[in-house]
Coordinates of C-alpha atoms and ligand atoms in Angstrom, one line a residue:
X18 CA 80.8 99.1 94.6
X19 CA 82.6 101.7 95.5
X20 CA 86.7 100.8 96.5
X21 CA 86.8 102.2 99.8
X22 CA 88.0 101.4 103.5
X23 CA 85.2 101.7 105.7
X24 CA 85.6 100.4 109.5
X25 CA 82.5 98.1 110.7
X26 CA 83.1 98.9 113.9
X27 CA 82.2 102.2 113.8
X28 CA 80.8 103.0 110.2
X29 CA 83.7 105.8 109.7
X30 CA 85.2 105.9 106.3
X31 CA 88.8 105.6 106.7
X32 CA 90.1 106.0 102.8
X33 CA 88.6 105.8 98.9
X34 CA 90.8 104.6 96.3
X35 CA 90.2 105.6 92.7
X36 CA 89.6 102.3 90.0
X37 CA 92.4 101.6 87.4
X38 CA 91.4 103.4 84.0
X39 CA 90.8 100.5 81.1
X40 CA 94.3 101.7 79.9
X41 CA 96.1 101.1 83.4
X42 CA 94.3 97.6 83.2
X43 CA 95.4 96.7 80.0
X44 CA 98.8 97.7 81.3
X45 CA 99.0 95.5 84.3
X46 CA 97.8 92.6 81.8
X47 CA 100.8 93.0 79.5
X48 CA 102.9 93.5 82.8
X49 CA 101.8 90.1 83.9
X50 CA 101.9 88.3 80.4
X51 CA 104.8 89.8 80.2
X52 CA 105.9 88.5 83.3
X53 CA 104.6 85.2 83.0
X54 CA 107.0 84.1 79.7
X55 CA 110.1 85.3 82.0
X56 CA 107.9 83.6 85.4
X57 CA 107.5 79.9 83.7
X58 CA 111.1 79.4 83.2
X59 CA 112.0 79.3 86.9
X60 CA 112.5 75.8 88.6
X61 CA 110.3 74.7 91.3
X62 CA 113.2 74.8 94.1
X63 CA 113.3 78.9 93.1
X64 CA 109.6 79.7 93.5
X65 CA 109.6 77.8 96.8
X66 CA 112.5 80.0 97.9
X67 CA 109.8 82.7 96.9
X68 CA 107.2 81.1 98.5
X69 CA 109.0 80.7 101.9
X70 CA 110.3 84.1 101.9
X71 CA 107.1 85.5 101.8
X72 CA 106.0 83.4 104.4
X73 CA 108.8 84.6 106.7
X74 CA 107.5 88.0 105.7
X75 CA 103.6 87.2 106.9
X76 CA 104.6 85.9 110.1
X77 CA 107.0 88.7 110.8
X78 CA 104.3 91.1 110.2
X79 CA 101.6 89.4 111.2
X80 CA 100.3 92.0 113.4
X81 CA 100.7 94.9 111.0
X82 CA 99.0 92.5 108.6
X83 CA 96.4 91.3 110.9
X84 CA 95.0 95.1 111.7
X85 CA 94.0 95.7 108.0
X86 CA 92.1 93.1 108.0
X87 CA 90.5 94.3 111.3
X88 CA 90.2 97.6 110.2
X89 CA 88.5 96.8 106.6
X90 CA 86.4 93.6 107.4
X91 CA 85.6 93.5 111.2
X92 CA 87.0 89.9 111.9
X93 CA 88.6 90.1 115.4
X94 CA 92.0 90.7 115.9
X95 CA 92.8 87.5 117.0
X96 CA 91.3 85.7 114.4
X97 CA 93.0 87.9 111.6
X98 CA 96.4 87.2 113.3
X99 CA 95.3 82.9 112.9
X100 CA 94.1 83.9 109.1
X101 CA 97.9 85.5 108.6
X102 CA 100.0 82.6 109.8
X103 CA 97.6 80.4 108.0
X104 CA 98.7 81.7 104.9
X105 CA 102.3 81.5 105.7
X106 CA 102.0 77.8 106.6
X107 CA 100.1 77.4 103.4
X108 CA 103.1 79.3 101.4
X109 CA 105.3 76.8 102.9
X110 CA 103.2 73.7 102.3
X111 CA 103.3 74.7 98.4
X112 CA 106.6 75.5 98.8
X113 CA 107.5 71.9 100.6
X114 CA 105.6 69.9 98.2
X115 CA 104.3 71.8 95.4
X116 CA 107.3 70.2 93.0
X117 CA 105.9 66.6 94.3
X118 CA 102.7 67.2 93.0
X119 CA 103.5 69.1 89.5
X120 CA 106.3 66.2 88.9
X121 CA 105.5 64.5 85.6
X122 CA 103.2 61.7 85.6
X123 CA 104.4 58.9 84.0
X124 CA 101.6 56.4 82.0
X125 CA 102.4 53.0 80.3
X126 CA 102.6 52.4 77.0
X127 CA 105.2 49.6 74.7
X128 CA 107.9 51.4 73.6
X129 CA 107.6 55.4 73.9
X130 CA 107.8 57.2 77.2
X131 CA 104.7 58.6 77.7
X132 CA 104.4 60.8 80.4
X133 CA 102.0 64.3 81.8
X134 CA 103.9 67.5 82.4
X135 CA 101.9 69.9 84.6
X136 CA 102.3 73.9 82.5
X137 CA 101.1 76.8 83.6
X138 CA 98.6 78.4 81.5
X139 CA 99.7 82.0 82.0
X140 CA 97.7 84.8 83.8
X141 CA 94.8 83.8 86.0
X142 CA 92.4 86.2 87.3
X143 CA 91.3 85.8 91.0
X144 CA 88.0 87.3 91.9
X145 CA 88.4 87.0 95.5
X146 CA 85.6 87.6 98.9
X147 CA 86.6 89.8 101.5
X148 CA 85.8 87.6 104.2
X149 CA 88.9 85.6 104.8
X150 CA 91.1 88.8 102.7
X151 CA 94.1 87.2 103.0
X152 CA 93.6 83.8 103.0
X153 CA 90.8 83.1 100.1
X154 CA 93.8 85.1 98.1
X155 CA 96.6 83.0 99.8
X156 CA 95.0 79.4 99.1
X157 CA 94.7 79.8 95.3
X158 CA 97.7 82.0 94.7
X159 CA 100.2 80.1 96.4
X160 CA 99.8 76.5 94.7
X161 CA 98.9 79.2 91.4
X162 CA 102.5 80.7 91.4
X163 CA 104.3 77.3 92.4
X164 CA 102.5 76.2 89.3
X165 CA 104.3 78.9 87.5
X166 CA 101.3 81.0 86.5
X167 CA 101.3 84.4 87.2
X168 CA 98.3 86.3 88.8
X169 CA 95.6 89.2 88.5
X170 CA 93.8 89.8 91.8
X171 CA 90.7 91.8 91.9
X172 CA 89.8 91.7 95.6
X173 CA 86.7 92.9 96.7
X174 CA 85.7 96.6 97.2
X175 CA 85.7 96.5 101.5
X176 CA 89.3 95.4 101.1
X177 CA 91.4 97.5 99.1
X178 CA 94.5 97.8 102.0
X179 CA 94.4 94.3 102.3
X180 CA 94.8 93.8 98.1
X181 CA 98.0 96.3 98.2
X182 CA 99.2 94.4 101.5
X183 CA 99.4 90.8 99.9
X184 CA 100.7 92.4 96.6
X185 CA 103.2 94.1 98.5
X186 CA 104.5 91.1 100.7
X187 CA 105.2 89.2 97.4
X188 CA 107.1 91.5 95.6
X189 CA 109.6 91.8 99.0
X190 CA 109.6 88.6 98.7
X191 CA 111.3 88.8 95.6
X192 CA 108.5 87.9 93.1
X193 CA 109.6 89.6 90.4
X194 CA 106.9 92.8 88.8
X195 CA 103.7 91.4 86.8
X196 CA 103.9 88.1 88.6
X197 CA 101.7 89.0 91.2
X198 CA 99.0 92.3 90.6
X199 CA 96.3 94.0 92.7
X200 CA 94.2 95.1 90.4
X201 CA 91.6 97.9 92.0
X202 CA 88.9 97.7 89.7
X203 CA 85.1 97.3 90.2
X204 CA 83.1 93.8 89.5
X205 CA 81.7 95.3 86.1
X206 CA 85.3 95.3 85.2
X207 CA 85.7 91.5 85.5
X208 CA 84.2 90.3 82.3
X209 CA 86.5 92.2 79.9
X210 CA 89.9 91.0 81.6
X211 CA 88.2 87.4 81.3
X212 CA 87.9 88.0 77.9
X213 CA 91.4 89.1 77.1
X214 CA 93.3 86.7 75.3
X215 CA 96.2 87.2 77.4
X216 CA 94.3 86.1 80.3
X217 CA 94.2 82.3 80.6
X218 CA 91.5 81.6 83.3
X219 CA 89.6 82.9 86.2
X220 CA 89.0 81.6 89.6
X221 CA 85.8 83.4 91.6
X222 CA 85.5 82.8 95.8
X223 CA 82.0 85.0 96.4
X224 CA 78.7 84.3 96.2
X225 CA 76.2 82.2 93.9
X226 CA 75.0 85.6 91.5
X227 CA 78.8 86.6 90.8
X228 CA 79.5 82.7 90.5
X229 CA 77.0 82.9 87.4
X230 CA 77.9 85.9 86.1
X231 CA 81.6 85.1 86.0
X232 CA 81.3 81.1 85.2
X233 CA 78.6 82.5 82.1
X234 CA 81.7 85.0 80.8
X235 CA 84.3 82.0 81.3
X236 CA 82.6 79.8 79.1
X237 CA 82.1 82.5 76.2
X238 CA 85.6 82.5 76.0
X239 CA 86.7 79.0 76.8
X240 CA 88.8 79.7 80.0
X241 CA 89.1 77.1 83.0
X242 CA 87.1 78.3 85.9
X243 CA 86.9 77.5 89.7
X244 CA 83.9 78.7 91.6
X245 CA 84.0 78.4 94.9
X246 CA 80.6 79.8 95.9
X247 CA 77.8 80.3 98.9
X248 CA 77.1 77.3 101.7
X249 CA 74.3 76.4 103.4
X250 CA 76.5 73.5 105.5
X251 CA 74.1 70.8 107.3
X252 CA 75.7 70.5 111.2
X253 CA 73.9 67.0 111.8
X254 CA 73.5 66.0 115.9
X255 CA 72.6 62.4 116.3
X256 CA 71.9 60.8 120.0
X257 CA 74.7 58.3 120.4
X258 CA 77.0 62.3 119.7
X259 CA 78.7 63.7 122.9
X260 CA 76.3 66.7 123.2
X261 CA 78.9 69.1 125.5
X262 CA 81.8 68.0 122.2
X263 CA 78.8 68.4 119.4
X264 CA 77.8 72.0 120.9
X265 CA 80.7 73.5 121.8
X266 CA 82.0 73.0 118.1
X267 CA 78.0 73.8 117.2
X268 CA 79.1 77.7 118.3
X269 CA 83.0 77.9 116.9
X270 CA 81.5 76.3 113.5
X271 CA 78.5 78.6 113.5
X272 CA 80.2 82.0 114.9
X273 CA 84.0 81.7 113.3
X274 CA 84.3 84.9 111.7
X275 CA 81.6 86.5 112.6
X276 CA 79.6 84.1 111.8
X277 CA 80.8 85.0 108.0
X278 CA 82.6 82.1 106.7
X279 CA 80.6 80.1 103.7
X280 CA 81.7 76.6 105.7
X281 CA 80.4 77.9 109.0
X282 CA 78.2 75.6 109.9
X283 CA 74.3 76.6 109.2
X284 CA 71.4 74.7 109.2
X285 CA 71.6 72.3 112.8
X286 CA 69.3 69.3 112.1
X287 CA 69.0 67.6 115.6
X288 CA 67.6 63.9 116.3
X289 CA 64.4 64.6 118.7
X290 CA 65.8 63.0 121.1
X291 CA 68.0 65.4 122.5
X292 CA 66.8 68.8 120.3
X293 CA 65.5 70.2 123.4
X294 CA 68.7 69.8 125.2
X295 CA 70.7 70.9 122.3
X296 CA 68.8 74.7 121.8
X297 CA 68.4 75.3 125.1
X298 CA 72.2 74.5 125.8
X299 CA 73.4 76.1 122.6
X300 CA 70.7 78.7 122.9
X301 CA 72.4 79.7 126.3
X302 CA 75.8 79.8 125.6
X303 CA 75.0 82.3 121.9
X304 CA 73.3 84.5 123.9
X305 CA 76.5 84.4 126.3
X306 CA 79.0 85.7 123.5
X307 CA 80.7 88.8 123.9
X308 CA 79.9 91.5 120.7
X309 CA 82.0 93.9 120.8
X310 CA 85.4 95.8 119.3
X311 CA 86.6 93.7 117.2
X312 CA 90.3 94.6 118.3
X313 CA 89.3 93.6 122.1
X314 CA 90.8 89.9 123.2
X315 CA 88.0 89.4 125.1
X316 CA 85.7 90.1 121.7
X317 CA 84.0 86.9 120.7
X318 CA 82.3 88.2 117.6
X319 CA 82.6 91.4 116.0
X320 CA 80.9 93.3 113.3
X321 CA 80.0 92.5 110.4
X322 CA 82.0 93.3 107.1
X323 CA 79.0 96.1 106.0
X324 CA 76.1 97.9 107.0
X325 CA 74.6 96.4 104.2
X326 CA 75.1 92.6 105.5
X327 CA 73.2 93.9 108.6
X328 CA 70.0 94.6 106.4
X329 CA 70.1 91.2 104.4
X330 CA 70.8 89.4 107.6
X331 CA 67.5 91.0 109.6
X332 CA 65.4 90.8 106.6
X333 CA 66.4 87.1 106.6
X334 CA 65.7 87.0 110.4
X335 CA 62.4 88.5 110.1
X336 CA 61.3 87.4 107.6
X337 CA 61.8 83.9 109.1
X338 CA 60.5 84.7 112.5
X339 CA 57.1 86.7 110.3
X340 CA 56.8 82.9 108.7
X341 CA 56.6 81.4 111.9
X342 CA 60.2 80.5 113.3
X343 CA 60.8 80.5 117.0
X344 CA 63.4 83.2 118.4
X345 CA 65.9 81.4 121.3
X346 CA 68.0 84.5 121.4
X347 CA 68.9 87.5 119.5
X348 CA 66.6 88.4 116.5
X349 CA 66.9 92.4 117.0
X350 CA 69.0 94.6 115.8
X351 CA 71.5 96.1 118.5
X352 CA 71.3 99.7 119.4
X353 CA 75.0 101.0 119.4
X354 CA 77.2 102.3 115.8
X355 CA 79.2 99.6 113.9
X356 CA 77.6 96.9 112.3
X357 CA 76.9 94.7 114.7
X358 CA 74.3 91.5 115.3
X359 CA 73.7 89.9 117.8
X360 CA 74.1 85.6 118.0
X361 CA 71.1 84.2 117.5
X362 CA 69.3 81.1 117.4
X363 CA 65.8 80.6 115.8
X364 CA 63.8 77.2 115.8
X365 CA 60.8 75.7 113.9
X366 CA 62.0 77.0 110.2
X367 CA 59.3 77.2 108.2
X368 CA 59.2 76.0 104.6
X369 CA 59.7 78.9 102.1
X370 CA 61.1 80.8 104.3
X371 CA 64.4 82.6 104.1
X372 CA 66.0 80.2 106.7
X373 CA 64.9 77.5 104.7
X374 CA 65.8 79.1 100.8
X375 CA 68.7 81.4 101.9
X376 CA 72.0 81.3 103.0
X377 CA 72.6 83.4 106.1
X378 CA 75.4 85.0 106.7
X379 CA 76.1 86.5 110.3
X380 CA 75.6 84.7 113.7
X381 CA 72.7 83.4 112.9
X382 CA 71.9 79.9 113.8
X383 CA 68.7 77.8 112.0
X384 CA 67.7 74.6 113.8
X385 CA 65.2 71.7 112.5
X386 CA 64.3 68.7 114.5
X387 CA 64.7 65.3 112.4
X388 CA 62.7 62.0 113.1
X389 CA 65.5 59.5 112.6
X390 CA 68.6 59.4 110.1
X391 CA 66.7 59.3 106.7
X392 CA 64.7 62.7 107.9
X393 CA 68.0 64.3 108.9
X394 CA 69.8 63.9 105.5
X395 CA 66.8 64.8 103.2
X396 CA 66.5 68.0 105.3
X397 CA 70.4 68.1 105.0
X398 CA 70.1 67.7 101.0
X399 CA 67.1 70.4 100.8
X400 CA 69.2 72.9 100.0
X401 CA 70.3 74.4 96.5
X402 CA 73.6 74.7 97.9
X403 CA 76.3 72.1 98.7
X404 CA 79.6 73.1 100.3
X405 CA 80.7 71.8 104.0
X406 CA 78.7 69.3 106.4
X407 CA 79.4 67.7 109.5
X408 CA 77.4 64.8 111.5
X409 CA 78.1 63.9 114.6
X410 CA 77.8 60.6 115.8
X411 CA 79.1 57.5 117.2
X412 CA 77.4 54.9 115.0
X413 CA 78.9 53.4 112.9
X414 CA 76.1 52.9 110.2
X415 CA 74.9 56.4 110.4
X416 CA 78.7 57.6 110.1
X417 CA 78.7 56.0 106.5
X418 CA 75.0 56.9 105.7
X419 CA 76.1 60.7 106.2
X420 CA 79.2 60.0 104.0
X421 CA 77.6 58.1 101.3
X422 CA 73.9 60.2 101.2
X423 CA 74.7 64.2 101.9
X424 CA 75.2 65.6 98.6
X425 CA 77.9 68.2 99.8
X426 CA 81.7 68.3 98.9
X427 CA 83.2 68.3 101.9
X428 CA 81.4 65.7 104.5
X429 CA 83.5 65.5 108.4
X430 CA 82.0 63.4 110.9
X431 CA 82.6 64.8 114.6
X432 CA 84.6 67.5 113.1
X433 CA 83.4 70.7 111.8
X434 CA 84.2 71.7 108.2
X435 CA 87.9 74.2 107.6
X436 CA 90.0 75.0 105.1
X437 CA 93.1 73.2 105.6
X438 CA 96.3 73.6 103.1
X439 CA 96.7 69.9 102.9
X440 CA 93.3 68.6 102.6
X441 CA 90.8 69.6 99.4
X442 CA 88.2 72.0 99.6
X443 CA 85.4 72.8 97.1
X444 CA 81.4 72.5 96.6
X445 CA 78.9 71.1 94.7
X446 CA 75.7 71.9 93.5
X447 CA 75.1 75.7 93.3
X448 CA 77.8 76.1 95.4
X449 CA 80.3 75.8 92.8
X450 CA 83.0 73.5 90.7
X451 CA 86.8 72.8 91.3
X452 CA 88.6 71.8 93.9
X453 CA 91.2 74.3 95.4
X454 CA 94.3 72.9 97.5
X455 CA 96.3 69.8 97.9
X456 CA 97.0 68.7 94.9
X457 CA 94.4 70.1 92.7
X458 CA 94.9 73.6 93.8
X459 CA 98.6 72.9 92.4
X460 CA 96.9 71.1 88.9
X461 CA 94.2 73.1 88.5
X462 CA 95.3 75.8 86.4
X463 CA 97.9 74.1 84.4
X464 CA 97.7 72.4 81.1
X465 CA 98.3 68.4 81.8
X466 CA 100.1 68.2 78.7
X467 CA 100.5 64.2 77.2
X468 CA 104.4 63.5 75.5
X469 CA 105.3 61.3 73.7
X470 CA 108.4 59.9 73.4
X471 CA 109.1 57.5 70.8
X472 CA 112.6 56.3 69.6
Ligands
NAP517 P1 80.4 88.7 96.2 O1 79.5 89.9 96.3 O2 80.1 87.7 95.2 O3 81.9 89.3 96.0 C1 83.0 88.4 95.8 C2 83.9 89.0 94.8 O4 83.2 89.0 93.5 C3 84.2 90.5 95.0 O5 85.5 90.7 94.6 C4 83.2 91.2 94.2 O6 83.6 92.5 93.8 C5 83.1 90.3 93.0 N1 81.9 90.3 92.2 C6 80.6 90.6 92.7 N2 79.7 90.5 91.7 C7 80.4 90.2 90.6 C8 80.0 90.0 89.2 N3 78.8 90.0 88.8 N4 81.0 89.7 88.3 C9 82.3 89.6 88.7 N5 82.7 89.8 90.0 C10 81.8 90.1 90.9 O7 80.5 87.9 97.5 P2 80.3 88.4 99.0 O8 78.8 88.5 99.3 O9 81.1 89.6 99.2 O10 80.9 87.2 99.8 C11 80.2 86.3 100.5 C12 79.9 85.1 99.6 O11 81.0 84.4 99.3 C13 79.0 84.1 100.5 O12 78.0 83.6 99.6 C14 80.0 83.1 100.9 O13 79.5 81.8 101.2 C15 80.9 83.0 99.6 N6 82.2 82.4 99.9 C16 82.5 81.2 99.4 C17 83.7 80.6 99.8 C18 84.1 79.2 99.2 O14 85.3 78.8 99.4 N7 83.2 78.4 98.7 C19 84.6 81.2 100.6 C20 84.3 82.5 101.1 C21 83.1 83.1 100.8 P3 83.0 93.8 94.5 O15 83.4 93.7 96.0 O16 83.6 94.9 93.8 O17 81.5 93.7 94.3

């Protein structure tokens, strides 16, 4: 793809940026090996200094910050300005307890001192989305450089100004030059820095093709990997749920972001007893959202990030509604420049279908009626993918049948799935392996190295 600012909102290209030559590459790879035999020698309490400073910086400037995002993505201003101070809490949660969680782990054993010490590896490469641009970047560099690795970001094309941004907030924060690069290169790119000795391993955020392609080139040359890939989260509604409670979070889950975020919620697998209710309730209040600028407060979803998302999504839609789906609200494309579509809600998905195969990712909401609890989690685990899910219920039983039986890696029960600093987040299935924050975003690329210490 071509590196390049382009606004959704209007289709106008704002700026092109030119890709590093393979020399200016190799460059910023010594730079950060370079940096990284310097990096690994600081204490924990100094990188948390780092790590709070540069959290002071992204709140400071979190409406500077918040705008690029606007601008290169589409997600409202509002919700760019949350995404911003999410990463500067999450700098400050590594920061507060990163040193806790790298500590050395002590193991028994008669006589020695046996013990795990947390090192860094040395440069990571993050292949990061562009749908949450500062915080997919954010949530695996942070714990990443309290770690004391140093880091290689390749962002994705839409978001060049972002990339810069982030680099540019952590060197005035005082990370010192190589710790932390933007590299602007394009995804064919990606294989060769995975293969560079210097680089020690590669985390991907993006979709299940670059998740292969990129997991395929980190096993060639032995390199840890973390794939955080596509979702296809199961929002389960059973009749003992508080309907109002269950749909209200039904539309935040299924719209956040534009409807972009791979934990939105969507597939909705209702109980027949209240499935009626539910769509026409929900099916109401989607067609009630405001579309619009994405820099307006009164904006409930804006565009989305490309013009080509709005193909793939319609295709989907139709393609759906041509197998025999139901349309509730939306299902046509919007007559107006940007790349907007509009929320919609289609019933009655039939099997084969791309509602049933594919994951969808705009405003588009899929519902399925299920007979009873068994029905709702096998249509809840007939999916490829494996990410979020969220059941909502007052039963007891069910509660732990939706625990124990959907085969997803993140399971909340009258919650809907997010991406919190403290708590773990990661897929299974094809959507992914690894687990990024809490403590295994802090562990994850280090080497758990066993001592022993015998007299
Ligand atoms: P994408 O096309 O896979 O892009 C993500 C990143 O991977 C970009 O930097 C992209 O670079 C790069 N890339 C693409 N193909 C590649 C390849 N073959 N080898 C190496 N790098 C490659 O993903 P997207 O469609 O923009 O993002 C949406 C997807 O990400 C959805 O499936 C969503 O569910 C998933 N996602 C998952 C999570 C999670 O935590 N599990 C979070 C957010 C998003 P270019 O931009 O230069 O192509």
């Amino acid at each position: 793809m071509v590196i390049q600012t382009v606004n959704p909102a209007t289709g106008e290209l704002v700026r092109k940026f030119e890709a590093l030559s393979s020399q200016q590459v190799d460059e910023h790879i010594q730079r950060s090996a370079d940096a990284f035999r310097v990096y690994r020698r600081s204490s924990y309490a100094e990188r948390a200094a780092l790590l709070h400073a540069a959290a002071d910086i992204l709140d400071s400037e979190c409406d500077d910050l918040a705008k690029i995002a606007t601008l290169e993505m589409g997600k409202t201003f509002e919700a760019a300005k949350v995404e911003v101070r999410k990463c500067a809490s999450g700098c400050r949660w590594y920061a507060d307890h990163g040193a806790e969680m790298l500590a050395d782990e002590p193991w028994p054993a008669e006589g020695p001192s046996v013990y795990t010490r947390y090192e860094p590896l040395g440069p990571i490469l993050a292949v990061m989305p562009w749908n949450f641009p500062f915080w997919q970047v954010i949530r695996f560099a942070a714990p990443a450089l309290m770690a004391g690795n140093t880091v290689l970001l390749k962002h994705a094309s839409n978001v060049p100004q972002v990339a810069l941004a982030i680099e540019d907030v952590l060197r005035r924060a005082g990370f010192a030059e190589g710790v932390f690069s933007t590299l602007l290169i394009s995804a064919a790119a990606v294989e060769g820095i995975i293969a560079d000795r210097r680089v020690r391993g590669v985390t991907l955020t993006g979709s299940e093709e670059a998740g292969r392609s990129v997991g395929a080139a980190a096993g060639r040359h032995i390199k840890p990997s973390v794939l955080e890939l596509g979702g296809a989260d199961p929002f389960i509604v059973m009749p003992s749920a508080d309907l109002e409670r269950a749909i209200s979070a039904a539309i935040t889950s299924r719209t956040m972001n534009n409807g972009q975020s791979c934990v939105n919620a969507k597939r909705f697998i209702v109980h027949a007893d209240v499935v009626e209710d539910f769509v026409r309730r929900f099916s109401e209040r989607m067609g009630a959202l405001r579309v619009g600028d994405p820099m307006d407060s009164e904006t409930d979803i804006g565009p989305l990030a490309t013009g080509d998302a709005v193909q793939t999504l319609h295709r989907q839609v139709t393609g759906t509604i041509a197998a025999g789906a139901q349309v509730h609200t939306g299902g046509a494309l919007l007559e107006r420049e940007g790349y907007f579509y509009p929320p919609t809600v289609l019933t009655n998905i039939p099997n084969g279908s791309p509602g049933h195969l594919e994951e969808f990712f705009g405003p588009v909401a899929l519902v399925w009626e299920a007979a009873d609890v068994d029905d709702a989690i096998r249509i809840a685990n007939d999916s490829p993918l494996g990410l979020g899910g969220s059941a909502w219920t007052t039963d007891p039983v069910e509660k732990q049948r939706f625990v124990d039986e959907v085969e997803t890696g993140m399971m909340y029960i009258n919650d809907f799935t997010a991406s919190i600093p403290s708590v773990p987040f990661g897929g299974t299935k094809d959507s992914g392996y690894g687990r990024e924050l809490a403590r295994f975003g802090a562990q994850t690329f280090t080497n758990p190295k066993t001592v022993w210490l015998a007299q």
